[in-house]
Amino acid sequence: MEWFFAIFENVSDRAKFFAIFISSLVAISVVILNNHFSRKTARRTLDIEKLELMYQDLLNFRTKSRAFIKKLYTKEEETEELRELMKSAVNSLEPLEVIATLHFPNIKFDSEKISENIINMYDDLIPTRYKGGDDWFEKERDCYQYISDVFESISTQCVKQMKSSRH
C-alpha cells in the first residue's frame, strides 16, 4: 500500500485514479453485459429461425405424405410416379431429423419408424389395390390419421421449444 501513496502523493491524484478505476470497471461491466445479452439474443434468433425452417420442413413432409397416400389409394396402375412419391415422402423426413438433431435434441421423433410405416403403407396396399371395399377406406383413413398424428406430435414439440426459446 505504501507504493500507492508514493505514486499518488496528492489527494487529487488519488481521486483521479479512483475515478478512472471506477469508470474502467463500469466500462468493462457494460462490455461484458452487452456481449452476454447480444449472444443470448443471437441464440434466441437462431433458435427461432431454425424452428421456422423445421416447421416448413414438417409442412413439406405432411404435403408429400398426403400426396403419396392420395395417389396410393387411387385405383390406377402402379407407376413409377407412385414409387417416387413414396421416396419423396420418406426423404422429406431427413431435413427434420437434421435440424432436430443439431439444434433441438429435446425434439424427439423416430424418423426410421415413420419411414418404415410409410414404406409399409405402400407394400401392404399394392397386392390388394384393386379389391376396394370397406377395408380399403379404413386403411386410407388410418394412413391419413397416422400422418396427422406424426405432424401433430412434432409440431407440438416445436411449439414447446418456441415457447422455451423466448426466455
JSON list of C-alpha atoms in Angstrom, two decimals:
[
{"chain": "A", "resi": 1, "resn": "MET", "atom": "CA", "xyz": [0.00, 0.00, 0.00]},
{"chain": "A", "resi": 2, "resn": "GLU", "atom": "CA", "xyz": [2.99, 2.22, 0.59]},
{"chain": "A", "resi": 3, "resn": "TRP", "atom": "CA", "xyz": [3.79, 2.23, -3.11]},
{"chain": "A", "resi": 4, "resn": "PHE", "atom": "CA", "xyz": [0.31, 3.58, -3.82]},
{"chain": "A", "resi": 5, "resn": "PHE", "atom": "CA", "xyz": [0.83, 6.58, -1.57]},
{"chain": "A", "resi": 6, "resn": "ALA", "atom": "CA", "xyz": [4.30, 7.09, -3.01]},
{"chain": "A", "resi": 7, "resn": "ILE", "atom": "CA", "xyz": [3.00, 7.19, -6.58]},
{"chain": "A", "resi": 8, "resn": "PHE", "atom": "CA", "xyz": [-0.08, 9.25, -5.78]},
{"chain": "A", "resi": 9, "resn": "GLU", "atom": "CA", "xyz": [1.20, 11.75, -3.22]},
{"chain": "A", "resi": 10, "resn": "ASN", "atom": "CA", "xyz": [-1.50, 14.36, -3.85]},
{"chain": "A", "resi": 11, "resn": "VAL", "atom": "CA", "xyz": [-5.06, 13.70, -2.79]},
{"chain": "A", "resi": 12, "resn": "SER", "atom": "CA", "xyz": [-6.26, 15.00, -6.16]},
{"chain": "A", "resi": 13, "resn": "ASP", "atom": "CA", "xyz": [-4.09, 12.37, -7.94]},
{"chain": "A", "resi": 14, "resn": "ARG", "atom": "CA", "xyz": [-5.66, 9.63, -5.81]},
{"chain": "A", "resi": 15, "resn": "ALA", "atom": "CA", "xyz": [-9.15, 10.93, -6.59]},
{"chain": "A", "resi": 16, "resn": "LYS", "atom": "CA", "xyz": [-8.37, 10.94, -10.33]},
{"chain": "A", "resi": 17, "resn": "PHE", "atom": "CA", "xyz": [-7.03, 7.38, -10.07]},
{"chain": "A", "resi": 18, "resn": "PHE", "atom": "CA", "xyz": [-10.15, 6.15, -8.27]},
{"chain": "A", "resi": 19, "resn": "ALA", "atom": "CA", "xyz": [-12.41, 7.93, -10.77]},
{"chain": "A", "resi": 20, "resn": "ILE", "atom": "CA", "xyz": [-10.53, 6.33, -13.68]},
{"chain": "A", "resi": 21, "resn": "PHE", "atom": "CA", "xyz": [-10.55, 2.94, -11.92]},
{"chain": "A", "resi": 22, "resn": "ILE", "atom": "CA", "xyz": [-14.32, 3.08, -11.25]},
{"chain": "A", "resi": 23, "resn": "SER", "atom": "CA", "xyz": [-15.00, 4.29, -14.81]},
{"chain": "A", "resi": 24, "resn": "SER", "atom": "CA", "xyz": [-12.92, 1.41, -16.17]},
{"chain": "A", "resi": 25, "resn": "LEU", "atom": "CA", "xyz": [-14.83, -1.12, -14.06]},
{"chain": "A", "resi": 26, "resn": "VAL", "atom": "CA", "xyz": [-18.15, 0.30, -15.25]},
{"chain": "A", "resi": 27, "resn": "ALA", "atom": "CA", "xyz": [-16.98, 0.24, -18.90]},
{"chain": "A", "resi": 28, "resn": "ILE", "atom": "CA", "xyz": [-15.74, -3.35, -18.64]},
{"chain": "A", "resi": 29, "resn": "SER", "atom": "CA", "xyz": [-19.01, -4.38, -16.97]},
{"chain": "A", "resi": 30, "resn": "VAL", "atom": "CA", "xyz": [-21.04, -2.75, -19.73]},
{"chain": "A", "resi": 31, "resn": "VAL", "atom": "CA", "xyz": [-18.99, -4.51, -22.43]},
{"chain": "A", "resi": 32, "resn": "ILE", "atom": "CA", "xyz": [-19.36, -7.89, -20.71]},
{"chain": "A", "resi": 33, "resn": "LEU", "atom": "CA", "xyz": [-23.11, -7.46, -20.18]},
{"chain": "A", "resi": 34, "resn": "ASN", "atom": "CA", "xyz": [-23.58, -6.24, -23.74]},
{"chain": "A", "resi": 35, "resn": "ASN", "atom": "CA", "xyz": [-21.73, -9.29, -25.05]},
{"chain": "A", "resi": 36, "resn": "HIS", "atom": "CA", "xyz": [-23.81, -11.60, -22.86]},
{"chain": "A", "resi": 37, "resn": "PHE", "atom": "CA", "xyz": [-27.13, -10.13, -23.97]},
{"chain": "A", "resi": 38, "resn": "SER", "atom": "CA", "xyz": [-26.05, -9.98, -27.61]},
{"chain": "A", "resi": 39, "resn": "ARG", "atom": "CA", "xyz": [-25.14, -13.67, -27.56]},
{"chain": "A", "resi": 40, "resn": "LYS", "atom": "CA", "xyz": [-28.41, -14.51, -25.83]},
{"chain": "A", "resi": 41, "resn": "THR", "atom": "CA", "xyz": [-30.41, -12.55, -28.40]},
{"chain": "A", "resi": 42, "resn": "ALA", "atom": "CA", "xyz": [-28.45, -14.07, -31.30]},
{"chain": "A", "resi": 43, "resn": "ARG", "atom": "CA", "xyz": [-29.03, -17.58, -29.92]},
{"chain": "A", "resi": 44, "resn": "ARG", "atom": "CA", "xyz": [-32.74, -16.91, -29.49]},
{"chain": "A", "resi": 45, "resn": "THR", "atom": "CA", "xyz": [-32.95, -15.53, -33.05]},
{"chain": "A", "resi": 46, "resn": "LEU", "atom": "CA", "xyz": [-31.11, -18.57, -34.42]},
{"chain": "A", "resi": 47, "resn": "ASP", "atom": "CA", "xyz": [-33.43, -20.91, -32.49]},
{"chain": "A", "resi": 48, "resn": "ILE", "atom": "CA", "xyz": [-36.49, -19.17, -33.89]},
{"chain": "A", "resi": 49, "resn": "GLU", "atom": "CA", "xyz": [-35.12, -19.28, -37.45]},
{"chain": "A", "resi": 50, "resn": "LYS", "atom": "CA", "xyz": [-34.31, -22.98, -37.14]},
{"chain": "A", "resi": 51, "resn": "LEU", "atom": "CA", "xyz": [-37.73, -23.71, -35.66]},
{"chain": "A", "resi": 52, "resn": "GLU", "atom": "CA", "xyz": [-39.39, -21.87, -38.55]},
{"chain": "A", "resi": 53, "resn": "LEU", "atom": "CA", "xyz": [-37.29, -23.88, -41.00]},
{"chain": "A", "resi": 54, "resn": "MET", "atom": "CA", "xyz": [-38.15, -27.08, -39.19]},
{"chain": "A", "resi": 55, "resn": "TYR", "atom": "CA", "xyz": [-41.85, -26.24, -39.28]},
{"chain": "A", "resi": 56, "resn": "GLN", "atom": "CA", "xyz": [-41.65, -25.54, -43.03]},
{"chain": "A", "resi": 57, "resn": "ASP", "atom": "CA", "xyz": [-39.96, -28.91, -43.49]},
{"chain": "A", "resi": 58, "resn": "LEU", "atom": "CA", "xyz": [-42.67, -30.51, -41.37]},
{"chain": "A", "resi": 59, "resn": "LEU", "atom": "CA", "xyz": [-45.37, -28.96, -43.58]},
{"chain": "A", "resi": 60, "resn": "ASN", "atom": "CA", "xyz": [-43.45, -30.23, -46.61]},
{"chain": "A", "resi": 61, "resn": "PHE", "atom": "CA", "xyz": [-43.41, -33.74, -45.12]},
{"chain": "A", "resi": 62, "resn": "ARG", "atom": "CA", "xyz": [-47.15, -33.62, -44.49]},
{"chain": "A", "resi": 63, "resn": "THR", "atom": "CA", "xyz": [-47.86, -32.38, -48.03]},
{"chain": "A", "resi": 64, "resn": "LYS", "atom": "CA", "xyz": [-45.68, -35.02, -49.67]},
{"chain": "A", "resi": 65, "resn": "SER", "atom": "CA", "xyz": [-47.08, -37.79, -47.46]},
{"chain": "A", "resi": 66, "resn": "ARG", "atom": "CA", "xyz": [-50.64, -36.82, -48.23]},
{"chain": "A", "resi": 67, "resn": "ALA", "atom": "CA", "xyz": [-49.91, -36.67, -51.96]},
{"chain": "A", "resi": 68, "resn": "PHE", "atom": "CA", "xyz": [-48.43, -40.16, -51.70]},
{"chain": "A", "resi": 69, "resn": "ILE", "atom": "CA", "xyz": [-51.45, -41.51, -49.81]},
{"chain": "A", "resi": 70, "resn": "LYS", "atom": "CA", "xyz": [-53.87, -39.88, -52.23]},
{"chain": "A", "resi": 71, "resn": "LYS", "atom": "CA", "xyz": [-52.09, -41.42, -55.20]},
{"chain": "A", "resi": 72, "resn": "LEU", "atom": "CA", "xyz": [-51.74, -44.73, -53.36]},
{"chain": "A", "resi": 73, "resn": "TYR", "atom": "CA", "xyz": [-55.48, -45.01, -52.83]},
{"chain": "A", "resi": 74, "resn": "THR", "atom": "CA", "xyz": [-56.48, -44.30, -56.40]},
{"chain": "A", "resi": 75, "resn": "LYS", "atom": "CA", "xyz": [-57.17, -47.47, -58.32]},
{"chain": "A", "resi": 76, "resn": "GLU", "atom": "CA", "xyz": [-54.73, -46.67, -61.07]},
{"chain": "A", "resi": 77, "resn": "GLU", "atom": "CA", "xyz": [-51.93, -48.97, -62.07]},
{"chain": "A", "resi": 78, "resn": "GLU", "atom": "CA", "xyz": [-48.79, -48.92, -60.01]},
{"chain": "A", "resi": 79, "resn": "THR", "atom": "CA", "xyz": [-46.48, -46.40, -61.60]},
{"chain": "A", "resi": 80, "resn": "GLU", "atom": "CA", "xyz": [-43.01, -45.06, -61.11]},
{"chain": "A", "resi": 81, "resn": "GLU", "atom": "CA", "xyz": [-44.70, -41.82, -60.02]},
{"chain": "A", "resi": 82, "resn": "LEU", "atom": "CA", "xyz": [-46.21, -43.61, -57.01]},
{"chain": "A", "resi": 83, "resn": "ARG", "atom": "CA", "xyz": [-42.82, -45.02, -56.05]},
{"chain": "A", "resi": 84, "resn": "GLU", "atom": "CA", "xyz": [-41.27, -41.55, -56.42]},
{"chain": "A", "resi": 85, "resn": "LEU", "atom": "CA", "xyz": [-43.99, -40.03, -54.23]},
{"chain": "A", "resi": 86, "resn": "MET", "atom": "CA", "xyz": [-43.22, -42.60, -51.55]},
{"chain": "A", "resi": 87, "resn": "LYS", "atom": "CA", "xyz": [-39.49, -41.85, -51.75]},
{"chain": "A", "resi": 88, "resn": "SER", "atom": "CA", "xyz": [-40.21, -38.15, -51.64]},
{"chain": "A", "resi": 89, "resn": "ALA", "atom": "CA", "xyz": [-42.34, -38.54, -48.50]},
{"chain": "A", "resi": 90, "resn": "VAL", "atom": "CA", "xyz": [-39.66, -40.65, -46.81]},
{"chain": "A", "resi": 91, "resn": "ASN", "atom": "CA", "xyz": [-36.84, -38.31, -47.86]},
{"chain": "A", "resi": 92, "resn": "SER", "atom": "CA", "xyz": [-38.70, -35.25, -46.60]},
{"chain": "A", "resi": 93, "resn": "LEU", "atom": "CA", "xyz": [-38.06, -36.50, -43.05]},
{"chain": "A", "resi": 94, "resn": "GLU", "atom": "CA", "xyz": [-34.30, -36.07, -43.42]},
{"chain": "A", "resi": 95, "resn": "PRO", "atom": "CA", "xyz": [-34.17, -32.25, -43.05]},
{"chain": "A", "resi": 96, "resn": "LEU", "atom": "CA", "xyz": [-36.42, -32.52, -39.99]},
{"chain": "A", "resi": 97, "resn": "GLU", "atom": "CA", "xyz": [-34.12, -35.05, -38.41]},
{"chain": "A", "resi": 98, "resn": "VAL", "atom": "CA", "xyz": [-31.01, -32.99, -39.17]},
{"chain": "A", "resi": 99, "resn": "ILE", "atom": "CA", "xyz": [-32.40, -29.80, -37.63]},
{"chain": "A", "resi": 100, "resn": "ALA", "atom": "CA", "xyz": [-33.78, -31.63, -34.60]},
{"chain": "A", "resi": 101, "resn": "THR", "atom": "CA", "xyz": [-30.51, -33.45, -34.02]},
{"chain": "A", "resi": 102, "resn": "LEU", "atom": "CA", "xyz": [-28.24, -30.44, -34.46]},
{"chain": "A", "resi": 103, "resn": "HIS", "atom": "CA", "xyz": [-30.29, -27.72, -32.78]},
{"chain": "A", "resi": 104, "resn": "PHE", "atom": "CA", "xyz": [-33.07, -29.22, -30.68]},
{"chain": "A", "resi": 105, "resn": "PRO", "atom": "CA", "xyz": [-32.12, -32.52, -29.03]},
{"chain": "A", "resi": 106, "resn": "ASN", "atom": "CA", "xyz": [-35.27, -32.40, -26.89]},
{"chain": "A", "resi": 107, "resn": "ILE", "atom": "CA", "xyz": [-37.50, -32.64, -30.00]},
{"chain": "A", "resi": 108, "resn": "LYS", "atom": "CA", "xyz": [-37.75, -36.37, -30.41]},
{"chain": "A", "resi": 109, "resn": "PHE", "atom": "CA", "xyz": [-39.28, -38.47, -33.15]},
{"chain": "A", "resi": 110, "resn": "ASP", "atom": "CA", "xyz": [-38.31, -41.75, -34.73]},
{"chain": "A", "resi": 111, "resn": "SER", "atom": "CA", "xyz": [-37.76, -40.97, -38.40]},
{"chain": "A", "resi": 112, "resn": "GLU", "atom": "CA", "xyz": [-36.80, -44.57, -39.16]},
{"chain": "A", "resi": 113, "resn": "LYS", "atom": "CA", "xyz": [-40.09, -45.84, -37.75]},
{"chain": "A", "resi": 114, "resn": "ILE", "atom": "CA", "xyz": [-42.07, -43.20, -39.64]},
{"chain": "A", "resi": 115, "resn": "SER", "atom": "CA", "xyz": [-40.21, -44.05, -42.87]},
{"chain": "A", "resi": 116, "resn": "GLU", "atom": "CA", "xyz": [-40.80, -47.74, -42.28]},
{"chain": "A", "resi": 117, "resn": "ASN", "atom": "CA", "xyz": [-44.52, -47.13, -41.75]},
{"chain": "A", "resi": 118, "resn": "ILE", "atom": "CA", "xyz": [-44.79, -45.13, -44.98]},
{"chain": "A", "resi": 119, "resn": "ILE", "atom": "CA", "xyz": [-43.00, -47.89, -46.88]},
{"chain": "A", "resi": 120, "resn": "ASN", "atom": "CA", "xyz": [-45.29, -50.45, -45.23]},
{"chain": "A", "resi": 121, "resn": "MET", "atom": "CA", "xyz": [-48.31, -48.46, -46.41]},
{"chain": "A", "resi": 122, "resn": "TYR", "atom": "CA", "xyz": [-47.00, -48.94, -49.93]},
{"chain": "A", "resi": 123, "resn": "ASP", "atom": "CA", "xyz": [-46.06, -52.61, -49.51]},
{"chain": "A", "resi": 124, "resn": "ASP", "atom": "CA", "xyz": [-49.31, -53.57, -47.75]},
{"chain": "A", "resi": 125, "resn": "LEU", "atom": "CA", "xyz": [-51.59, -51.94, -50.25]},
{"chain": "A", "resi": 126, "resn": "ILE", "atom": "CA", "xyz": [-50.05, -52.84, -53.59]},
{"chain": "A", "resi": 127, "resn": "PRO", "atom": "CA", "xyz": [-51.22, -56.52, -53.58]},
{"chain": "A", "resi": 128, "resn": "THR", "atom": "CA", "xyz": [-54.81, -55.59, -52.63]},
{"chain": "A", "resi": 129, "resn": "ARG", "atom": "CA", "xyz": [-55.08, -52.39, -54.65]},
{"chain": "A", "resi": 130, "resn": "TYR", "atom": "CA", "xyz": [-57.87, -53.33, -56.97]},
{"chain": "A", "resi": 131, "resn": "LYS", "atom": "CA", "xyz": [-60.13, -55.07, -54.45]},
{"chain": "A", "resi": 132, "resn": "GLY", "atom": "CA", "xyz": [-61.58, -51.96, -52.82]},
{"chain": "A", "resi": 133, "resn": "GLY", "atom": "CA", "xyz": [-64.25, -52.49, -50.14]},
{"chain": "A", "resi": 134, "resn": "ASP", "atom": "CA", "xyz": [-64.81, -51.07, -46.66]},
{"chain": "A", "resi": 135, "resn": "ASP", "atom": "CA", "xyz": [-61.41, -52.24, -45.50]},
{"chain": "A", "resi": 136, "resn": "TRP", "atom": "CA", "xyz": [-59.89, -50.10, -48.27]},
{"chain": "A", "resi": 137, "resn": "PHE", "atom": "CA", "xyz": [-61.41, -46.87, -46.96]},
{"chain": "A", "resi": 138, "resn": "GLU", "atom": "CA", "xyz": [-60.49, -47.69, -43.36]},
{"chain": "A", "resi": 139, "resn": "LYS", "atom": "CA", "xyz": [-56.86, -48.24, -44.37]},
{"chain": "A", "resi": 140, "resn": "GLU", "atom": "CA", "xyz": [-56.85, -44.94, -46.24]},
{"chain": "A", "resi": 141, "resn": "ARG", "atom": "CA", "xyz": [-58.31, -43.12, -43.24]},
{"chain": "A", "resi": 142, "resn": "ASP", "atom": "CA", "xyz": [-55.77, -44.82, -40.95]},
{"chain": "A", "resi": 143, "resn": "CYS", "atom": "CA", "xyz": [-52.90, -43.70, -43.20]},
{"chain": "A", "resi": 144, "resn": "TYR", "atom": "CA", "xyz": [-54.11, -40.09, -43.18]},
{"chain": "A", "resi": 145, "resn": "GLN", "atom": "CA", "xyz": [-54.59, -40.28, -39.42]},
{"chain": "A", "resi": 146, "resn": "TYR", "atom": "CA", "xyz": [-51.09, -41.63, -38.92]},
{"chain": "A", "resi": 147, "resn": "ILE", "atom": "CA", "xyz": [-49.56, -38.75, -40.91]},
{"chain": "A", "resi": 148, "resn": "SER", "atom": "CA", "xyz": [-51.72, -36.27, -38.97]},
{"chain": "A", "resi": 149, "resn": "ASP", "atom": "CA", "xyz": [-50.59, -37.78, -35.67]},
{"chain": "A", "resi": 150, "resn": "VAL", "atom": "CA", "xyz": [-46.92, -37.55, -36.66]},
{"chain": "A", "resi": 151, "resn": "PHE", "atom": "CA", "xyz": [-47.42, -33.95, -37.77]},
{"chain": "A", "resi": 152, "resn": "GLU", "atom": "CA", "xyz": [-49.24, -33.05, -34.55]},
{"chain": "A", "resi": 153, "resn": "SER", "atom": "CA", "xyz": [-46.63, -34.70, -32.35]},
{"chain": "A", "resi": 154, "resn": "ILE", "atom": "CA", "xyz": [-43.67, -32.94, -33.93]},
{"chain": "A", "resi": 155, "resn": "SER", "atom": "CA", "xyz": [-45.43, -29.58, -34.26]},
{"chain": "A", "resi": 156, "resn": "THR", "atom": "CA", "xyz": [-46.43, -29.70, -30.57]},
{"chain": "A", "resi": 157, "resn": "GLN", "atom": "CA", "xyz": [-42.79, -30.24, -29.65]},
{"chain": "A", "resi": 158, "resn": "CYS", "atom": "CA", "xyz": [-41.81, -27.34, -31.92]},
{"chain": "A", "resi": 159, "resn": "VAL", "atom": "CA", "xyz": [-44.31, -25.06, -30.20]},
{"chain": "A", "resi": 160, "resn": "LYS", "atom": "CA", "xyz": [-42.96, -26.05, -26.76]},
{"chain": "A", "resi": 161, "resn": "GLN", "atom": "CA", "xyz": [-39.44, -25.36, -27.97]},
{"chain": "A", "resi": 162, "resn": "MET", "atom": "CA", "xyz": [-40.53, -21.99, -29.38]},
{"chain": "A", "resi": 163, "resn": "LYS", "atom": "CA", "xyz": [-42.04, -21.03, -26.01]},
{"chain": "A", "resi": 164, "resn": "SER", "atom": "CA", "xyz": [-38.88, -22.03, -24.18]},
{"chain": "A", "resi": 165, "resn": "SER", "atom": "CA", "xyz": [-36.73, -20.07, -26.67]},
{"chain": "A", "resi": 166, "resn": "ARG", "atom": "CA", "xyz": [-38.43, -16.82, -25.75]},
{"chain": "A", "resi": 167, "resn": "HIS", "atom": "CA", "xyz": [-36.93, -16.82, -22.24]}
]
